[in-house]
């Protein structure tokens, strides 16, 4: 009997030891990749160059989001204005022409975009490529000054220059292009970066169709500032805005109206419609961006209105978005991504023909936003959304499922994985 008990006990002891050993192996296998990643990060701080230019605020915003994240991890980041290599006058002239065209003649911009789209389908080297290849020497001198681990380009123009340099046999660091729209804009297909970070798999298919090799296309999303992911809550965000003002979160709505970095679109008419259709005690917060004329016009028109708050350029957009019941915005790729990351219900308005039309269609199709034509319909749609809690929560849930706010971290991991093999 004693012998039998010993055998049984021995069997169970062996079984428990084996189970314990298996658990240790599982924990070890889970811990090792994490430890390797942490050791790799501690081993080397990165030198990163980010290149963009001021033709639309979204490109620079994506670059700034990357700079913010990378510097928070202890890396060294340079972020010059790419066009300023050719002189400040060149940079200012290009930026001024772009901004004025978008503000004053969006249809002209749309026509040029369509022409560019058609041309890019039939040529391997466009006029855009040749124009930016003239920047080779300026960029080469920049790269010679610092031993960069990677160059990040959230803009087509420097990607064209890097492509030209690569074709001439100039040695380059790792090059990563970052798409900032929910479509493949004209001429991306003629560039040759090492990798292309795109907003989603669906957009990635457009890049592949444009001629980018599939293995280079990475659907990581669009980088946004960490502030948009903070989720401070509407109550706390509203307190930061109103401070001493009386604002009843339960009974008053807050509408945020933004025309992008350039203050484009018929903002004045939309604000009038919101005042006409909405409740008298609801607040309207208007961000005019760099459009000084619009800011001045609105201040004069609504000077006596205590519930209309006018801002020019501001760094408080993350707070505004997290406080707002509804955002009215033109469908820039960055602004739309920032709003979705902040879980802000939105109405897309007045798209600039071209990539913004594609952005709007992408968001509306997936339930991340709604849209309407004309200020009267846009205001009505936004007011209805503000009072439809079920629709708002559905929209926010869809945004949360797609927009994680972790794109910058993924790009950092990509850089580490590639330079560690060199």
Short mmCIF file of C-alpha atoms in Angstrom, two decimals:
data_model
loop_
_atom_site.label_atom_id
_atom_site.label_comp_id
_atom_site.label_asym_id
_atom_site.label_seq_id
_atom_site.Cartn_x
_atom_site.Cartn_y
_atom_site.Cartn_z
CA UNK A 1 0.00 0.00 0.00
CA UNK A 2 2.81 2.35 0.98
CA UNK A 3 4.64 1.51 -2.25
CA UNK A 4 1.53 2.33 -4.30
CA UNK A 5 1.13 5.68 -2.55
CA UNK A 6 4.79 6.51 -3.26
CA UNK A 7 4.30 5.77 -6.98
CA UNK A 8 1.17 7.93 -7.16
CA UNK A 9 2.84 10.81 -5.27
CA UNK A 10 5.93 10.54 -7.45
CA UNK A 11 3.77 10.72 -10.58
CA UNK A 12 2.03 13.89 -9.42
CA UNK A 13 5.30 15.52 -8.29
CA UNK A 14 6.82 14.90 -11.75
CA UNK A 15 3.69 16.25 -13.43
CA UNK A 16 3.71 19.41 -11.32
CA UNK A 17 7.42 19.96 -11.98
CA UNK A 18 6.86 19.61 -15.72
CA UNK A 19 3.92 22.03 -15.60
CA UNK A 20 6.00 24.53 -13.61
CA UNK A 21 8.86 24.23 -16.12
CA UNK A 22 6.47 24.85 -19.03
CA UNK A 23 5.10 27.97 -17.31
CA UNK A 24 8.66 29.26 -16.80
CA UNK A 25 9.41 28.72 -20.49
CA UNK A 26 6.23 30.54 -21.53
CA UNK A 27 7.03 33.50 -19.30
CA UNK A 28 10.60 33.55 -20.58
CA UNK A 29 9.48 33.48 -24.23
CA UNK A 30 7.12 36.39 -23.55
CA UNK A 31 9.72 38.39 -21.62
CA UNK A 32 12.68 37.93 -24.00
CA UNK A 33 11.28 39.95 -26.98
CA UNK A 34 10.24 42.73 -24.59
CA UNK A 35 13.70 42.74 -22.96
CA UNK A 36 15.41 42.70 -26.33
CA UNK A 37 13.35 45.69 -27.44
CA UNK A 38 14.15 47.60 -24.24
CA UNK A 39 17.86 46.73 -24.39
CA UNK A 40 17.94 47.78 -28.06
CA UNK A 41 16.36 51.12 -27.17
CA UNK A 42 18.78 51.69 -24.29
CA UNK A 43 21.76 50.80 -26.45
CA UNK A 44 21.42 53.62 -28.95
CA UNK A 45 19.87 57.04 -29.17
CA UNK A 46 18.81 57.95 -32.67
CA UNK A 47 19.72 60.91 -34.86
CA UNK A 48 16.66 61.74 -36.95
CA UNK A 49 16.13 64.31 -39.71
CA UNK A 50 12.54 65.31 -40.52
CA UNK A 51 11.86 67.21 -43.75
CA UNK A 52 8.64 68.99 -44.63
CA UNK A 53 7.49 72.37 -45.93
CA UNK A 54 4.61 74.77 -45.38
CA UNK A 55 2.23 73.81 -48.18
CA UNK A 56 -0.62 72.91 -45.85
CA UNK A 57 -0.27 72.65 -42.09
CA UNK A 58 -0.87 68.89 -41.94
CA UNK A 59 2.57 67.92 -43.24
CA UNK A 60 4.32 70.02 -40.62
CA UNK A 61 1.92 68.81 -37.91
CA UNK A 62 2.82 65.19 -38.70
CA UNK A 63 6.50 66.12 -38.56
CA UNK A 64 6.04 67.91 -35.25
CA UNK A 65 4.18 64.89 -33.83
CA UNK A 66 7.16 62.69 -34.74
CA UNK A 67 9.61 65.21 -33.28
CA UNK A 68 7.62 65.45 -30.06
CA UNK A 69 7.47 61.68 -29.59
CA UNK A 70 11.10 60.97 -30.54
CA UNK A 71 12.49 63.71 -28.32
CA UNK A 72 10.37 62.40 -25.44
CA UNK A 73 12.23 59.08 -25.91
CA UNK A 74 15.57 60.89 -25.68
CA UNK A 75 16.45 60.93 -29.39
CA UNK A 76 18.02 63.82 -31.30
CA UNK A 77 15.79 65.39 -33.94
CA UNK A 78 16.40 68.10 -36.54
CA UNK A 79 13.34 69.53 -38.29
CA UNK A 80 14.32 72.31 -40.72
CA UNK A 81 12.04 73.79 -43.37
CA UNK A 82 13.05 71.78 -46.42
CA UNK A 83 12.48 74.63 -48.90
CA UNK A 84 14.54 77.04 -46.79
CA UNK A 85 17.64 75.17 -47.98
CA UNK A 86 17.15 77.10 -51.22
CA UNK A 87 16.61 80.34 -49.29
CA UNK A 88 13.91 81.81 -47.07
CA UNK A 89 12.45 83.72 -50.02
CA UNK A 90 11.85 80.49 -51.93
CA UNK A 91 10.16 78.88 -48.94
CA UNK A 92 7.95 81.91 -48.27
CA UNK A 93 6.99 82.29 -51.94
CA UNK A 94 5.95 78.65 -52.36
CA UNK A 95 4.00 78.70 -49.10
CA UNK A 96 2.27 81.99 -49.96
CA UNK A 97 1.21 80.80 -53.43
CA UNK A 98 -0.19 77.57 -52.02
CA UNK A 99 -2.10 79.23 -49.17
CA UNK A 100 -3.60 81.95 -51.36
CA UNK A 101 -4.66 79.44 -54.00
CA UNK A 102 -6.41 77.27 -51.42
CA UNK A 103 -8.09 80.23 -49.71
CA UNK A 104 -9.08 82.23 -52.80
CA UNK A 105 -9.31 79.73 -55.64
CA UNK A 106 -9.89 76.17 -54.36
CA UNK A 107 -11.36 75.13 -57.71
CA UNK A 108 -8.09 76.07 -59.41
CA UNK A 109 -6.25 73.91 -56.88
CA UNK A 110 -8.67 71.06 -57.62
CA UNK A 111 -8.10 71.38 -61.37
CA UNK A 112 -4.31 71.31 -60.89
CA UNK A 113 -4.69 68.25 -58.63
CA UNK A 114 -6.69 66.42 -61.32
CA UNK A 115 -4.10 67.27 -63.97
CA UNK A 116 -1.32 66.05 -61.67
CA UNK A 117 -3.22 62.82 -61.02
CA UNK A 118 -3.59 62.18 -64.75
CA UNK A 119 0.07 63.01 -65.46
CA UNK A 120 1.35 60.79 -62.66
CA UNK A 121 -0.32 57.78 -64.24
CA UNK A 122 1.63 58.14 -67.47
CA UNK A 123 5.09 59.47 -66.61
CA UNK A 124 7.90 58.14 -64.43
CA UNK A 125 9.55 61.52 -63.89
CA UNK A 126 7.22 64.50 -63.64
CA UNK A 127 7.96 68.22 -63.53
CA UNK A 128 7.58 67.92 -59.74
CA UNK A 129 10.43 65.40 -59.70
CA UNK A 130 12.71 67.57 -61.84
CA UNK A 131 11.93 70.69 -59.80
CA UNK A 132 12.83 68.95 -56.53
CA UNK A 133 15.90 67.23 -57.97
CA UNK A 134 17.38 70.73 -58.06
CA UNK A 135 17.50 70.52 -54.25
CA UNK A 136 19.97 67.60 -54.32
CA UNK A 137 23.05 69.63 -53.48
CA UNK A 138 21.37 71.52 -50.62
CA UNK A 139 20.16 68.30 -49.00
CA UNK A 140 23.47 66.51 -49.56
CA UNK A 141 25.27 69.25 -47.57
CA UNK A 142 22.71 68.89 -44.79
CA UNK A 143 23.22 65.12 -44.61
CA UNK A 144 27.01 65.50 -44.55
CA UNK A 145 26.89 67.63 -41.40
CA UNK A 146 25.28 64.95 -39.21
CA UNK A 147 25.33 61.17 -39.23
CA UNK A 148 21.57 60.62 -39.32
CA UNK A 149 20.07 57.19 -38.69
CA UNK A 150 16.91 58.00 -40.66
CA UNK A 151 15.18 60.71 -42.65
CA UNK A 152 11.42 61.04 -42.21
CA UNK A 153 9.48 62.87 -44.93
CA UNK A 154 5.78 63.71 -44.32
CA UNK A 155 5.79 65.63 -47.61
CA UNK A 156 6.16 64.65 -51.26
CA UNK A 157 8.76 67.31 -52.19
CA UNK A 158 11.70 66.05 -50.06
CA UNK A 159 10.78 62.48 -51.02
CA UNK A 160 11.33 63.49 -54.66
CA UNK A 161 14.72 64.96 -53.79
CA UNK A 162 15.79 61.85 -51.89
CA UNK A 163 14.71 59.74 -54.87
CA UNK A 164 16.85 61.84 -57.21
CA UNK A 165 19.84 61.51 -54.88
CA UNK A 166 19.40 57.75 -54.63
CA UNK A 167 19.33 57.44 -58.42
CA UNK A 168 22.60 59.36 -58.58
CA UNK A 169 24.22 56.85 -56.22
CA UNK A 170 24.43 59.16 -53.21
CA UNK A 171 24.49 57.15 -49.98
CA UNK A 172 21.48 57.91 -47.80
CA UNK A 173 20.27 56.97 -44.32
CA UNK A 174 17.05 54.99 -43.95
CA UNK A 175 14.31 56.99 -45.68
CA UNK A 176 10.69 56.78 -44.50
CA UNK A 177 7.88 58.63 -46.27
CA UNK A 178 4.74 59.42 -44.26
CA UNK A 179 1.45 59.82 -46.12
CA UNK A 180 -0.78 62.46 -44.53
CA UNK A 181 -3.95 61.92 -46.59
CA UNK A 182 -6.37 59.04 -46.99
CA UNK A 183 -5.39 58.54 -50.61
CA UNK A 184 -2.21 58.27 -52.66
CA UNK A 185 -1.73 61.83 -53.91
CA UNK A 186 -0.23 62.38 -57.40
CA UNK A 187 3.48 61.61 -57.83
CA UNK A 188 4.06 59.42 -54.75
CA UNK A 189 4.42 56.56 -57.22
CA UNK A 190 7.53 58.05 -58.84
CA UNK A 191 9.42 58.27 -55.55
CA UNK A 192 11.75 55.62 -54.12
CA UNK A 193 11.93 55.77 -50.34
CA UNK A 194 12.81 52.72 -48.26
CA UNK A 195 9.38 52.60 -46.61
CA UNK A 196 6.01 54.33 -46.83
CA UNK A 197 3.90 54.76 -43.72
CA UNK A 198 0.26 55.07 -44.80
CA UNK A 199 -3.02 55.61 -42.89
CA UNK A 200 -4.54 52.17 -43.51
CA UNK A 201 -4.40 48.97 -45.56
CA UNK A 202 -6.97 50.34 -48.00
CA UNK A 203 -4.89 53.46 -48.63
CA UNK A 204 -1.84 51.22 -48.88
CA UNK A 205 -3.47 49.47 -51.85
CA UNK A 206 -3.59 52.83 -53.64
CA UNK A 207 0.13 53.32 -53.05
CA UNK A 208 0.81 49.83 -54.41
CA UNK A 209 -1.33 50.54 -57.48
CA UNK A 210 0.64 53.76 -57.97
CA UNK A 211 3.83 51.70 -58.23
CA UNK A 212 5.21 51.42 -54.69
CA UNK A 213 6.42 47.84 -53.94
CA UNK A 214 4.10 46.07 -51.50
CA UNK A 215 6.84 45.23 -48.98
CA UNK A 216 7.57 48.94 -48.55
CA UNK A 217 4.01 49.93 -47.63
CA UNK A 218 3.27 49.95 -43.89
CA UNK A 219 -0.30 50.75 -42.68
CA UNK A 220 0.72 52.34 -39.38
CA UNK A 221 -1.61 55.37 -39.48
CA UNK A 222 -0.81 59.10 -39.37
CA UNK A 223 1.27 60.42 -36.45
CA UNK A 224 -0.47 62.87 -34.12
CA UNK A 225 0.62 64.78 -31.04
CA UNK A 226 0.42 62.82 -27.79
CA UNK A 227 -2.03 65.43 -26.46
CA UNK A 228 -4.80 64.10 -28.72
CA UNK A 229 -4.56 60.70 -27.03
CA UNK A 230 -4.74 62.01 -23.48
CA UNK A 231 -8.54 61.57 -23.17
CA UNK A 232 -8.79 64.11 -20.34
CA UNK A 233 -12.59 64.07 -20.48
CA UNK A 234 -15.06 66.67 -21.68
CA UNK A 235 -15.64 68.18 -18.23
CA UNK A 236 -11.96 68.80 -17.53
CA UNK A 237 -11.34 70.09 -21.08
CA UNK A 238 -14.28 72.49 -20.86
CA UNK A 239 -12.97 73.89 -17.55
CA UNK A 240 -9.64 74.69 -19.22
CA UNK A 241 -11.45 76.66 -21.95
CA UNK A 242 -14.04 78.55 -19.96
CA UNK A 243 -12.20 79.04 -16.66
CA UNK A 244 -14.19 81.90 -15.09
CA UNK A 245 -17.03 81.78 -17.64
CA UNK A 246 -20.25 80.01 -16.77
CA UNK A 247 -20.72 76.87 -18.86
CA UNK A 248 -23.30 74.23 -17.99
CA UNK A 249 -22.03 70.97 -19.45
CA UNK A 250 -25.41 69.28 -19.03
CA UNK A 251 -27.56 71.91 -20.72
CA UNK A 252 -25.26 73.80 -23.09
CA UNK A 253 -23.56 72.54 -26.25
CA UNK A 254 -20.10 73.48 -27.46
CA UNK A 255 -19.58 73.63 -31.23
CA UNK A 256 -16.01 73.82 -32.51
CA UNK A 257 -15.55 75.31 -36.01
CA UNK A 258 -12.14 75.00 -37.67
CA UNK A 259 -10.99 75.79 -41.19
CA UNK A 260 -7.64 74.05 -40.90
CA UNK A 261 -4.29 75.81 -40.49
CA UNK A 262 -5.23 78.29 -43.24
CA UNK A 263 -8.77 79.08 -42.10
CA UNK A 264 -10.21 78.03 -45.46
CA UNK A 265 -13.89 77.59 -46.29
CA UNK A 266 -16.99 79.70 -45.74
CA UNK A 267 -16.63 79.82 -41.96
CA UNK A 268 -18.57 83.06 -41.43
CA UNK A 269 -21.75 81.72 -42.98
CA UNK A 270 -21.56 78.50 -40.97
CA UNK A 271 -21.23 80.42 -37.69
CA UNK A 272 -24.26 82.53 -38.63
CA UNK A 273 -26.27 79.38 -39.32
CA UNK A 274 -25.26 77.83 -36.01
CA UNK A 275 -26.42 80.98 -34.22
CA UNK A 276 -29.69 80.98 -36.17
CA UNK A 277 -30.52 77.29 -35.80
CA UNK A 278 -28.98 76.47 -32.42
CA UNK A 279 -29.98 77.33 -28.89
CA UNK A 280 -29.13 80.89 -27.85
CA UNK A 281 -27.09 79.73 -24.84
CA UNK A 282 -24.92 77.24 -26.78
CA UNK A 283 -21.27 78.19 -27.32
CA UNK A 284 -19.46 78.38 -30.67
CA UNK A 285 -15.68 78.28 -30.63
CA UNK A 286 -14.08 79.32 -33.95
CA UNK A 287 -10.43 78.68 -34.89
CA UNK A 288 -9.25 80.78 -37.86
CA UNK A 289 -5.69 79.45 -38.11
CA UNK A 290 -3.35 81.79 -39.96
CA UNK A 291 -6.22 83.57 -41.74
CA UNK A 292 -5.95 87.00 -40.10
CA UNK A 293 -8.63 88.56 -42.30
CA UNK A 294 -11.17 85.93 -41.30
CA UNK A 295 -10.29 86.37 -37.63
CA UNK A 296 -10.73 90.14 -37.82
CA UNK A 297 -13.99 89.83 -39.78
CA UNK A 298 -15.49 87.41 -37.26
CA UNK A 299 -14.40 89.50 -34.28
CA UNK A 300 -16.14 92.53 -35.74
CA UNK A 301 -19.31 90.65 -36.69
CA UNK A 302 -19.72 88.77 -33.40
CA UNK A 303 -18.21 91.34 -31.05
CA UNK A 304 -21.38 91.58 -28.99
CA UNK A 305 -21.97 87.81 -28.87
CA UNK A 306 -20.80 86.41 -25.54
CA UNK A 307 -21.24 82.81 -26.73
CA UNK A 308 -19.03 83.10 -29.84
CA UNK A 309 -15.32 82.72 -29.02
CA UNK A 310 -12.84 83.61 -31.78
CA UNK A 311 -9.28 82.28 -31.93
CA UNK A 312 -6.51 82.74 -34.48
CA UNK A 313 -3.56 80.37 -34.44
CA UNK A 314 -3.63 78.19 -31.31
CA UNK A 315 -1.87 75.25 -29.71
CA UNK A 316 -5.00 74.33 -27.75
CA UNK A 317 -6.73 72.22 -30.41
CA UNK A 318 -6.38 68.96 -28.41
CA UNK A 319 -8.25 70.59 -25.51
CA UNK A 320 -10.85 72.15 -27.83
CA UNK A 321 -11.54 68.82 -29.55
CA UNK A 322 -11.88 66.90 -26.29
CA UNK A 323 -14.30 69.51 -24.93
CA UNK A 324 -16.47 69.91 -28.05
CA UNK A 325 -19.79 68.18 -28.60
CA UNK A 326 -19.26 68.47 -32.36
CA UNK A 327 -16.40 69.63 -34.57
CA UNK A 328 -17.02 71.28 -37.95
CA UNK A 329 -13.85 71.01 -40.03
CA UNK A 330 -12.63 70.78 -43.57
CA UNK A 331 -11.33 67.24 -44.15
CA UNK A 332 -7.59 67.70 -43.94
CA UNK A 333 -5.87 64.39 -43.31
CA UNK A 334 -4.17 65.54 -40.11
CA UNK A 335 -7.06 67.47 -38.57
CA UNK A 336 -9.41 64.57 -39.24
CA UNK A 337 -6.98 62.08 -37.70
CA UNK A 338 -6.40 64.31 -34.68
CA UNK A 339 -10.15 64.66 -34.11
CA UNK A 340 -10.74 60.91 -34.42
CA UNK A 341 -7.84 60.22 -32.03
CA UNK A 342 -9.43 62.66 -29.56
CA UNK A 343 -12.80 60.86 -30.02
CA UNK A 344 -14.49 64.03 -31.28
CA UNK A 345 -17.72 63.64 -33.32
CA UNK A 346 -17.32 65.67 -36.50
CA UNK A 347 -19.04 67.14 -39.52
CA UNK A 348 -16.81 67.48 -42.56
CA UNK A 349 -17.33 70.72 -44.47
CA UNK A 350 -16.04 72.46 -47.59
CA UNK A 351 -13.33 70.06 -48.81
CA UNK A 352 -10.60 71.47 -51.03
CA UNK A 353 -11.08 69.51 -54.28
CA UNK A 354 -8.60 66.65 -54.55
CA UNK A 355 -7.15 64.82 -51.57
CA UNK A 356 -9.58 66.40 -49.09
CA UNK A 357 -12.53 65.05 -51.03
CA UNK A 358 -10.95 61.58 -50.74
CA UNK A 359 -10.36 62.13 -47.02
CA UNK A 360 -13.99 63.08 -46.45
CA UNK A 361 -15.30 60.10 -48.41
CA UNK A 362 -13.02 57.75 -46.45
CA UNK A 363 -14.24 59.04 -43.07
CA UNK A 364 -17.94 59.25 -43.93
CA UNK A 365 -17.92 55.75 -45.44
CA UNK A 366 -16.63 54.28 -42.17
CA UNK A 367 -18.82 56.31 -39.84
CA UNK A 368 -15.94 58.38 -38.41
CA UNK A 369 -17.71 61.58 -39.51
CA UNK A 370 -20.77 62.90 -41.35
CA UNK A 371 -20.96 65.59 -44.02
CA UNK A 372 -23.41 67.93 -45.71
CA UNK A 373 -23.35 70.53 -48.49
CA UNK A 374 -23.86 74.20 -47.75
CA UNK A 375 -23.70 76.05 -44.44
CA UNK A 376 -27.42 75.64 -43.68
CA UNK A 377 -27.34 71.83 -44.05
CA UNK A 378 -23.98 71.54 -42.31
CA UNK A 379 -25.22 73.45 -39.26
CA UNK A 380 -28.41 71.37 -39.15
CA UNK A 381 -26.44 68.11 -39.38
CA UNK A 382 -24.07 69.18 -36.61
CA UNK A 383 -26.82 70.31 -34.26
CA UNK A 384 -28.67 67.04 -34.79
CA UNK A 385 -25.46 65.11 -34.06
CA UNK A 386 -24.87 67.11 -30.87
CA UNK A 387 -28.27 66.07 -29.52
CA UNK A 388 -28.16 62.45 -30.73
CA UNK A 389 -26.14 60.75 -27.99
CA UNK A 390 -26.51 57.30 -29.54
CA UNK A 391 -25.06 58.43 -32.90
CA UNK A 392 -22.27 60.32 -31.15
CA UNK A 393 -21.28 57.28 -29.11
CA UNK A 394 -21.38 55.03 -32.18
CA UNK A 395 -19.10 57.44 -34.05
CA UNK A 396 -16.68 57.65 -31.13
CA UNK A 397 -16.60 53.85 -30.80
CA UNK A 398 -15.70 53.50 -34.48
CA UNK A 399 -12.99 56.13 -34.11
CA UNK A 400 -11.58 54.37 -31.06
CA UNK A 401 -11.37 51.06 -32.91
CA UNK A 402 -9.26 52.57 -35.72
CA UNK A 403 -7.25 55.47 -34.27
CA UNK A 404 -4.87 54.31 -31.53
CA UNK A 405 -2.44 57.23 -31.45
CA UNK A 406 0.57 54.87 -31.63
CA UNK A 407 1.91 55.62 -35.13
CA UNK A 408 5.00 57.48 -33.91
CA UNK A 409 5.96 54.55 -31.68
CA UNK A 410 5.59 52.13 -34.60
CA UNK A 411 7.86 54.29 -36.76
CA UNK A 412 10.46 54.40 -33.97
CA UNK A 413 10.37 50.59 -33.74
CA UNK A 414 10.72 50.35 -37.53
CA UNK A 415 13.84 52.53 -37.47
CA UNK A 416 15.43 50.43 -34.72
CA UNK A 417 14.67 47.18 -36.51
CA UNK A 418 16.26 48.38 -39.75
CA UNK A 419 19.39 50.11 -38.46
CA UNK A 420 20.17 47.17 -36.14
CA UNK A 421 20.64 44.99 -39.23
CA UNK A 422 23.13 47.35 -40.85
#
